[in-house]
Coordinates of C-alpha atoms in Angstrom, one line a residue:
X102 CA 195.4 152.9 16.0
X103 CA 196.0 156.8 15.4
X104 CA 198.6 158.5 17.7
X105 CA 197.6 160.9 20.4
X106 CA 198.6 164.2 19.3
X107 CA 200.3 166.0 22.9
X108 CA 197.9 168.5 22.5
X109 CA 195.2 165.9 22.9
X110 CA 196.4 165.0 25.8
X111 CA 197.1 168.2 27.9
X112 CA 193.8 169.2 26.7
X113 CA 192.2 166.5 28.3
X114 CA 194.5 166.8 31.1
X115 CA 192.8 170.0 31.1
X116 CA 189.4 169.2 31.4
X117 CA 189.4 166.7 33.8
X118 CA 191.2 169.2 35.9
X119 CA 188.6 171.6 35.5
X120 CA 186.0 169.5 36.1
X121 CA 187.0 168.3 38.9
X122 CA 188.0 171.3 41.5
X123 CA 189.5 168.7 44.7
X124 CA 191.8 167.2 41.9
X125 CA 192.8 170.9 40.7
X126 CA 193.4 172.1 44.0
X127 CA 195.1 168.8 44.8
X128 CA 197.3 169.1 41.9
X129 CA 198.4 172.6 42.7
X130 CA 199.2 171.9 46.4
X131 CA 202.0 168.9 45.0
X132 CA 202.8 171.2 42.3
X133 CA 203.9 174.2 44.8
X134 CA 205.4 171.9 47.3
X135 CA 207.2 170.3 44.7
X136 CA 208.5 173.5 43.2
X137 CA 209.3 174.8 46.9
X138 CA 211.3 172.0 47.9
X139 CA 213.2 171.9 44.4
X140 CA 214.2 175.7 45.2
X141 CA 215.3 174.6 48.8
X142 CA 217.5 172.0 47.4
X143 CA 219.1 174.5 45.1
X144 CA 219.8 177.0 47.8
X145 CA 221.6 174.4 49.9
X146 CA 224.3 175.0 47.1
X147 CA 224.6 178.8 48.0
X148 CA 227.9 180.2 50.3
X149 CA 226.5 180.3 53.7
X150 CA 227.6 183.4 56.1
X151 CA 228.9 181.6 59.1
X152 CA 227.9 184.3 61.9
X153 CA 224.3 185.2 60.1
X154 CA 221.4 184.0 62.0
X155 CA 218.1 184.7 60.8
X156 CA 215.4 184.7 63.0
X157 CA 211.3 184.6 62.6
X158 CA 208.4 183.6 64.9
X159 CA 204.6 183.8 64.7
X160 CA 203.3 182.8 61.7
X161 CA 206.1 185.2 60.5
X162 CA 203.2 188.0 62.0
X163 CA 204.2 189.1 65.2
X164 CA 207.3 189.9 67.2
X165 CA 206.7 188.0 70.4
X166 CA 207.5 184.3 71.8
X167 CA 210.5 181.9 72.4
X168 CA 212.3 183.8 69.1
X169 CA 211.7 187.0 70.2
X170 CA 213.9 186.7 73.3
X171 CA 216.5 184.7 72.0
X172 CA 216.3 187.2 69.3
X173 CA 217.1 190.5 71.7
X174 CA 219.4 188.6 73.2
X175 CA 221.7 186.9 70.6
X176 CA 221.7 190.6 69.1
X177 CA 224.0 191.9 72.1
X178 CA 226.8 189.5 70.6
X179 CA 228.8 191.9 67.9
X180 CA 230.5 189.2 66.6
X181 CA 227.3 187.7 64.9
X182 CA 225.0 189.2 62.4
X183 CA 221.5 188.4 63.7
X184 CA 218.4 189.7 61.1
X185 CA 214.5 189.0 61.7
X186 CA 212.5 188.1 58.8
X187 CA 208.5 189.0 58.8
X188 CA 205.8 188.5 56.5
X189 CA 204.4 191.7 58.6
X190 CA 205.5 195.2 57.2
X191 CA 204.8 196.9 61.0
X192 CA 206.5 194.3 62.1
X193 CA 209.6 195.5 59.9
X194 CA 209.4 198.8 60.2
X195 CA 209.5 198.9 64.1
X196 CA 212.7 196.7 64.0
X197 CA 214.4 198.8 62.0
X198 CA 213.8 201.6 63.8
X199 CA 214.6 200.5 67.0
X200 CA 218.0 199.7 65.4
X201 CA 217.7 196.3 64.7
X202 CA 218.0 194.6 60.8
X203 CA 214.2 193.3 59.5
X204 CA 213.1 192.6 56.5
X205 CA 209.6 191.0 54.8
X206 CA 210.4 187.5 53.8
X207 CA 209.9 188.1 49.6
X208 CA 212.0 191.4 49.9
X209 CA 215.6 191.1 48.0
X210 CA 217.0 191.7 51.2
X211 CA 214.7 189.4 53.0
X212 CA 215.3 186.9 50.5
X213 CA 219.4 187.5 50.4
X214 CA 219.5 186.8 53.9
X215 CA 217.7 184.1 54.3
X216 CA 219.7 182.4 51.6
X217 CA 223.1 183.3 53.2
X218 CA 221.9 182.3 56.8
X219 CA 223.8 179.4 58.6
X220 CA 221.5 178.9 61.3
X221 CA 217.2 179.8 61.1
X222 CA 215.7 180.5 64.5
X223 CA 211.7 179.5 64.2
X224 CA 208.7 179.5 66.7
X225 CA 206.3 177.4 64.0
X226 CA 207.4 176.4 60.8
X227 CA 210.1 177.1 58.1
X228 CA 206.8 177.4 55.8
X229 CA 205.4 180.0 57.9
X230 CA 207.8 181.8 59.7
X231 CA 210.7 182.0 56.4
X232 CA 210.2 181.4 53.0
X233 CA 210.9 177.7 52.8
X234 CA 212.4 177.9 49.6
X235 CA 215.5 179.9 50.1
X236 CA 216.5 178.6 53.6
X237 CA 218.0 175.0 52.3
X238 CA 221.4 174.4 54.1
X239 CA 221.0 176.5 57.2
X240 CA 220.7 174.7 60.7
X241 CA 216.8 175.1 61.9
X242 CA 216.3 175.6 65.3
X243 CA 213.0 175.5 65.8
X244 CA 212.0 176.9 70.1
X245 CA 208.6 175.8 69.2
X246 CA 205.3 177.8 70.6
X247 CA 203.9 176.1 73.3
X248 CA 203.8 172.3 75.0
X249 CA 200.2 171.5 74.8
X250 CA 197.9 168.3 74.3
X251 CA 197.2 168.1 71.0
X252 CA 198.7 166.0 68.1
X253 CA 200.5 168.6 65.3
X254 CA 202.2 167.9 62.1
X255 CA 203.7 164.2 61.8
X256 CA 201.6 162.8 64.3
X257 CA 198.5 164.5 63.9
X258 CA 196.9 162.2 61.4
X259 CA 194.9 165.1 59.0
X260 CA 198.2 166.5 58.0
X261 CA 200.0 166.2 54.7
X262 CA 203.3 165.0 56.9
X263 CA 201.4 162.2 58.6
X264 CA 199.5 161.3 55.4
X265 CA 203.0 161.0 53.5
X266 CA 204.9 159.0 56.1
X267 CA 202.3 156.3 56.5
X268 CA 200.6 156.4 52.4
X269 CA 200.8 152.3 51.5
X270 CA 201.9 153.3 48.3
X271 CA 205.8 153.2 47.7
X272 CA 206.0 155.1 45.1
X273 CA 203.6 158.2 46.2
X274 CA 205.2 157.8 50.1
X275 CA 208.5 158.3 47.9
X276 CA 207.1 161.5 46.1
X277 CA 205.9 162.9 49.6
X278 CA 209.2 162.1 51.5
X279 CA 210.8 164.0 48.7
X280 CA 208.5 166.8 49.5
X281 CA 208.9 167.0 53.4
X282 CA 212.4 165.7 53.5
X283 CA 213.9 169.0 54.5
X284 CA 212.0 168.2 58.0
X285 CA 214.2 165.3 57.9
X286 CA 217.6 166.8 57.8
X287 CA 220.5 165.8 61.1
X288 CA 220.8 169.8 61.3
X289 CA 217.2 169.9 62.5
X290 CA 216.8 170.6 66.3
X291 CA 213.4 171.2 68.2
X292 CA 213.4 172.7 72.2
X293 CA 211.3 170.4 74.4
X294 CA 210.4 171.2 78.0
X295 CA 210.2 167.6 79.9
X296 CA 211.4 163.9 79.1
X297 CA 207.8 163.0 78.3
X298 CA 207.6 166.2 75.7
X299 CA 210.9 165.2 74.3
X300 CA 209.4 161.0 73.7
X301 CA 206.9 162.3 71.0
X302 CA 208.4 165.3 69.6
X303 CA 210.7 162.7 67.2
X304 CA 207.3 161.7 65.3
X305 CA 205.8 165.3 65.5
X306 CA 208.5 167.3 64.0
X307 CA 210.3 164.5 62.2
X308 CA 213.5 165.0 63.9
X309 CA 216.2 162.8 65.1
X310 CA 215.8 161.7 68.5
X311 CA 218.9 163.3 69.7
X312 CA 218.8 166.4 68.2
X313 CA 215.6 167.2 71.1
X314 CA 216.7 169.4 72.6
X315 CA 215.0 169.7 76.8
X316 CA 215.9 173.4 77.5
X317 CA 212.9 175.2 78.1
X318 CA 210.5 177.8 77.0
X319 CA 212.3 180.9 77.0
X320 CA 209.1 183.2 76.8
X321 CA 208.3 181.9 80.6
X322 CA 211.1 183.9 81.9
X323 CA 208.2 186.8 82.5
X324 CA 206.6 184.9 84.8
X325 CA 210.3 185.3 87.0
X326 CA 210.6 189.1 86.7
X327 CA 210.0 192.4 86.2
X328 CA 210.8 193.3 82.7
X329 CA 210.2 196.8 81.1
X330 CA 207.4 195.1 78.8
X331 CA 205.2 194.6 81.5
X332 CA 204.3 197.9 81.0
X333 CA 203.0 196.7 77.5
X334 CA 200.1 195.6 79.5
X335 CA 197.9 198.8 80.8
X336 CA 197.7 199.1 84.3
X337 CA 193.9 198.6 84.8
X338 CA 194.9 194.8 83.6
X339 CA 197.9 194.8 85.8
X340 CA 195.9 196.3 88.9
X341 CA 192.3 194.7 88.4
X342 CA 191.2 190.8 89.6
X343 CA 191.1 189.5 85.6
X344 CA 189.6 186.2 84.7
X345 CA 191.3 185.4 81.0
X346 CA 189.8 183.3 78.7
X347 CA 192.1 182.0 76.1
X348 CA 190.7 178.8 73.7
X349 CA 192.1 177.2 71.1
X350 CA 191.5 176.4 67.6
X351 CA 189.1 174.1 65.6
X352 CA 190.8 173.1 62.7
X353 CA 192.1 176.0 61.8
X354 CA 188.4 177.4 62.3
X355 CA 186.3 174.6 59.8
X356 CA 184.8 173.7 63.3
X357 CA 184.4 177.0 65.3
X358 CA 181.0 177.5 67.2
X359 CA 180.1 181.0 67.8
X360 CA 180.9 182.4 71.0
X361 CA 178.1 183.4 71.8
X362 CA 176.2 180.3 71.8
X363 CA 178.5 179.0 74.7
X364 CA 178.3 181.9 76.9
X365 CA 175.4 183.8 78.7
X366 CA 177.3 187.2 78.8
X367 CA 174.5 189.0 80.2
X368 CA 175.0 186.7 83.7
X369 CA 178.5 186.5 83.2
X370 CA 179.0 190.3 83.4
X371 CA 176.5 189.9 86.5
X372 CA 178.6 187.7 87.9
X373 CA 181.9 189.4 87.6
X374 CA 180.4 193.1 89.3
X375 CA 179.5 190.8 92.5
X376 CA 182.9 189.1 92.1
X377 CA 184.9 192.0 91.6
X378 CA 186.2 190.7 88.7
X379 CA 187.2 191.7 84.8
X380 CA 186.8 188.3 82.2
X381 CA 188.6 189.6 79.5
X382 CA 188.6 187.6 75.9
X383 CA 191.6 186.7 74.0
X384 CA 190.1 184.6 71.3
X385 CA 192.3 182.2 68.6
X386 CA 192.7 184.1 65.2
X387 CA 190.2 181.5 63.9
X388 CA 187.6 182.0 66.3
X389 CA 184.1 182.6 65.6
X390 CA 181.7 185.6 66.5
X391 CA 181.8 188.8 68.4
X392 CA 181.6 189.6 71.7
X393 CA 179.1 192.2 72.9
X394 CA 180.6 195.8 73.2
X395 CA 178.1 196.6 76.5
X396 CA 179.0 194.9 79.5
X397 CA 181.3 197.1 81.8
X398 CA 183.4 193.7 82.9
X399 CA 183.4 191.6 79.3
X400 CA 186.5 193.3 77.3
X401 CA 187.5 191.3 74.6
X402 CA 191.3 192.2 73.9
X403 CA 191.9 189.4 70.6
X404 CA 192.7 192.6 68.3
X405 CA 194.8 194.1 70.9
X406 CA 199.2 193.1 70.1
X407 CA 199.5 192.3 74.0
X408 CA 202.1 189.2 74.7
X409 CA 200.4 186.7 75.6
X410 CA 202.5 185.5 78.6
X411 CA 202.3 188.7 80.2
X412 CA 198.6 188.0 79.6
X413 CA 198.7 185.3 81.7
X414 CA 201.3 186.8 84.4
X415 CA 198.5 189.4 85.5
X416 CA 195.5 186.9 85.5
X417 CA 194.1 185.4 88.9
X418 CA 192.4 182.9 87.1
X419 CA 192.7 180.8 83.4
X420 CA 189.8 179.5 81.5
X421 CA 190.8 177.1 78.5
X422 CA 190.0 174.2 76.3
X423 CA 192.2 172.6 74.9
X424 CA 195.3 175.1 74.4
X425 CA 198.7 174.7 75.2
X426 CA 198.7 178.2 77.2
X427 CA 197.6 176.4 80.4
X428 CA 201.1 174.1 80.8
X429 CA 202.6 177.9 80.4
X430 CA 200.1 178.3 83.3
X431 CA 200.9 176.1 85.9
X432 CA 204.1 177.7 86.2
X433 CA 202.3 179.9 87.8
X434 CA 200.1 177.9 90.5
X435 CA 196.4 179.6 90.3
X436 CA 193.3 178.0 89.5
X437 CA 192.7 176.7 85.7
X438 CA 189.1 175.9 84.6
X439 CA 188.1 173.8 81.5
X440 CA 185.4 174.4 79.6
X441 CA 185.4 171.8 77.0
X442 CA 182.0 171.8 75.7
X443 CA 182.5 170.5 72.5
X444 CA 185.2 167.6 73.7
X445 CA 184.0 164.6 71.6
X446 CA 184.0 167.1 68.5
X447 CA 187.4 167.9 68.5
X448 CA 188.9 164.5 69.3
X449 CA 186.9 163.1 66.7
X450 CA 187.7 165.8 63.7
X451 CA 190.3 167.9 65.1
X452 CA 193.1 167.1 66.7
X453 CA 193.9 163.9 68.4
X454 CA 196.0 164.2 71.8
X455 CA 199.3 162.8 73.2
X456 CA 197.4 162.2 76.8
X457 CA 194.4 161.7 78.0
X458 CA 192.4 164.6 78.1
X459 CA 191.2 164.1 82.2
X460 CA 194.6 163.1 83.4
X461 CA 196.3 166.1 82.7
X462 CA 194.3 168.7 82.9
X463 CA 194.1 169.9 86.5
X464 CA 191.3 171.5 87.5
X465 CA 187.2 171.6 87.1
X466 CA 185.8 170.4 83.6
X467 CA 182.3 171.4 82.5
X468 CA 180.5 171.6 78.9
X469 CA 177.8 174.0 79.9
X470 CA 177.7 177.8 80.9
X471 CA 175.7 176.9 84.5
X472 CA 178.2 174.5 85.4
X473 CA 181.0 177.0 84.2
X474 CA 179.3 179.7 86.4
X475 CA 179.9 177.7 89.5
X476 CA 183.0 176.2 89.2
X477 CA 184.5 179.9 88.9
X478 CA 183.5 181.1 92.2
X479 CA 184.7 178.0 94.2
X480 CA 187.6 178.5 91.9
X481 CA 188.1 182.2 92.8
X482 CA 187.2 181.4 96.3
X483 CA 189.4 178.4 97.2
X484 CA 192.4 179.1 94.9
X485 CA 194.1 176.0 96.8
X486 CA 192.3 173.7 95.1
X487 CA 193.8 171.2 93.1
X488 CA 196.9 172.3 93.6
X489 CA 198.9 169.0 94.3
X490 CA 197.3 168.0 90.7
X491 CA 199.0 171.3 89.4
X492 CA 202.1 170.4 90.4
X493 CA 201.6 166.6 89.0
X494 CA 200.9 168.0 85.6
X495 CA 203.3 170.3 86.1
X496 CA 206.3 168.3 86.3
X497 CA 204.6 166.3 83.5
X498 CA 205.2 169.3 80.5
X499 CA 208.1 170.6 82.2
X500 CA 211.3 169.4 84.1
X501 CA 212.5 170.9 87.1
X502 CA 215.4 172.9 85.3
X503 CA 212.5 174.3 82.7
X504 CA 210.1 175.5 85.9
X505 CA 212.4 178.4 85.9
X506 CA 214.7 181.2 83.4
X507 CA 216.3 179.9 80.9
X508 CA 216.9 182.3 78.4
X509 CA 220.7 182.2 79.5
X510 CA 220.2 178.2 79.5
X511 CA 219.5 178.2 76.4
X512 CA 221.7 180.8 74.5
X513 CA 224.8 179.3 76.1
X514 CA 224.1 176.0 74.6
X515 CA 223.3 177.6 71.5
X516 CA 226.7 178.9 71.6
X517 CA 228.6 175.6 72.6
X518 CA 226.8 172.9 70.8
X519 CA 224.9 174.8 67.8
X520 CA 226.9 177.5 66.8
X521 CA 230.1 175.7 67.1
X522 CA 229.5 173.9 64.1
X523 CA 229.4 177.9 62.1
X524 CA 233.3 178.1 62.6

């Protein structure tokens, strides 16, 4: 039998590769994970900088959220060194010249300081917020975005984490382990809001169970105070009656339905002028369709950088799906509505949840536009209503300690149990 020249065989390799574009695609995903991860072992071995934190949030997109906060106000320490990292160039440039160190994430900079950090501040993931590969050896702190319903990363069963912790194979759960194993590491810590948050977040962000750390969303402070951002938000938001209408994602937008085909705005602005009220739109960045430019009370506001939480401080009333703004909400008491018309969809190829959908959302649930109609004007005319179930939930997703500020909370244990270990 005649040897296989090596050629032969990449060749073939080849082919069957080309061929065969899941397999390709396949193949690159474990090939750039596997490179990824190699590079983040390596940088493990650089010097770290024991007062340099590095800090990112949004998808590394926006300067806003948990990170944000803990951002402005870690930087009033002199003695650390505190730099923000963006994949956004605006995002840099008005940093930098409101004084503060930013660079993009694949800058030499960018890329120097995230290699000397000791300790990464996050809102998502090191994947998204950093470049993964050059942060190996720094203590993550990740403040997380929001305390919602639905099942994300290792216990959400259509991710790659979930798929590698439970493949039947050995030796491919092996390979994938190696390839998520720097979610693995004791210096890992993720904020929770509630005992019942902190039970599941373990499996979600492959953490050890004590390094959960219960202190809050430190974005919620807004809701507490005046702060000079409010002004962010134009007055005719902060001085109108605004229904908001924030949804979620469907799979990262594979399942969207057009907007369009879930709401009559022609009644819905009819019903607003005899309301006295503004619904303004603040669709997901994977939503689908546009909403109509005529109607005096429909505004649609998803292009616009406003915070989100101040968002929700100056609206009367919520209308949701399935998002974790809501839990944010109840902090506030006033009326939520759900309109989950596409429910059995998104449980069945979405996003699985950690509770039952009816048991913790607290307030009226409909899956058509004339139901949703109704249900906001006994909304907006008996705010009262289901507030007892408000509170239930409430305490649910957050502890009494977390229903208030916590920025201070949480910086002074950053101090005395995280950044204790820099000296």
């Amino acid at each position: 039998m005649n040897k296989i020249d090596i050629t032969q065989i990449v060749l073939l390799v080849l082919i069957l590769l080309s061929v065969n574009r899941p397999l390709l695609k396949k193949g690159r995903l474990i090939a750039k994970r596997t490179v990824v991860v190699t590079v983040h072992s390596l940088s493990k071995l650089i010097p770290k900088k024991n007062q340099l934190v590095v800090f990112g949030g949004e998808n590394g997109q926006g300067f806003r959220g948990n990170t944000k906060y803990l951002f402005l106000k870690m930087n009033e320490d002199k003695q650390l060194e505190c730099v923000w990292i963006s994949r956004n160039s605006e995002v840099v440039s008005s940093l930098t010249k409101k004084g503060f160190q930013a660079y993009k994430h694949n800058s030499l900079k960018g890329i120097y300081h995230q290699l000397k950090a000791r300790m990464i501040i996050h809102s998502h993931s090191i994947n998204d917020d950093f470049s993964k590969a050059f942060v190996g050896g720094a203590i993550s702190y990740n403040t997380w975005h929001g305390v919602g319903l639905k099942k994300v990363w290792g216990a959400n069963k259509n991710t790659f984490s979930y798929k590698v912790l439970h493949e039947r194979s050995k030796l491919k759960r092996y390979f994938g382990k190696f390839v998520v194993k720097t979610n693995l590491a004791k210096r890992n810590y993720v904020v929770s809001t509630s005992e019942a948050v902190s039970s599941y977040y373990p499996e979600t962000f492959l953490v050890h169970e004590e390094n959960v750390l219960q202190l809050g969303q430190v974005r919620n402070d807004v809701f507490f105070k005046e702060t000079e951002e409010d002004k962010d938000i134009p007055e005719w938001i902060r001085k109108q009656k605004v229904i908001l209408y924030m949804p979620t994602h469907r799979s990262f937008g594979k399942l969207e339905t057009d907007i369009n085909s879930v709401f009559d705005f022609e009644r819905l602005d009819q019903f607003c002028e005899e309301m006295g009220y503004t619904f303004l739109v603040k669709r997901h960045m994977y939503s689908s369709g546009n909403v109509p430019t005529r109607f005096k009370n429909i505004i649609d506001i998803s292009e616009k950088p406003y915070d989100p939480q101040l968002l929700l401080k100056y609206s009367d009333v919520l209308l949701t799906d399935y998002s974790s703004c809501y839990t944010d909400y109840l902090l506030l008491d006033r009326p939520v509505l759900f309109y989950s018309y596409d429910l059995d969809l998104y449980l069945k190829k979405s996003n699985d949840m950690y509770f039952n959908y009816f048991d913790v959302t607290p307030g009226p649930k409909v899956n058509t536009f004339p139901e949703l109609i109704e249900v906001l004007e006994n909304s907006i005319a008996y705010p009262e209503l289901y507030r007892d179930e408000r509170k239930r939930v409430l305490d649910i997703f957050y502890s009494q300690d977390n229903q208030r500020e916590v920025l201070d909370k949480q910086v002074t244990y950053i101090y005395e149990h995280v950044l204790n270990r820099l000296s």
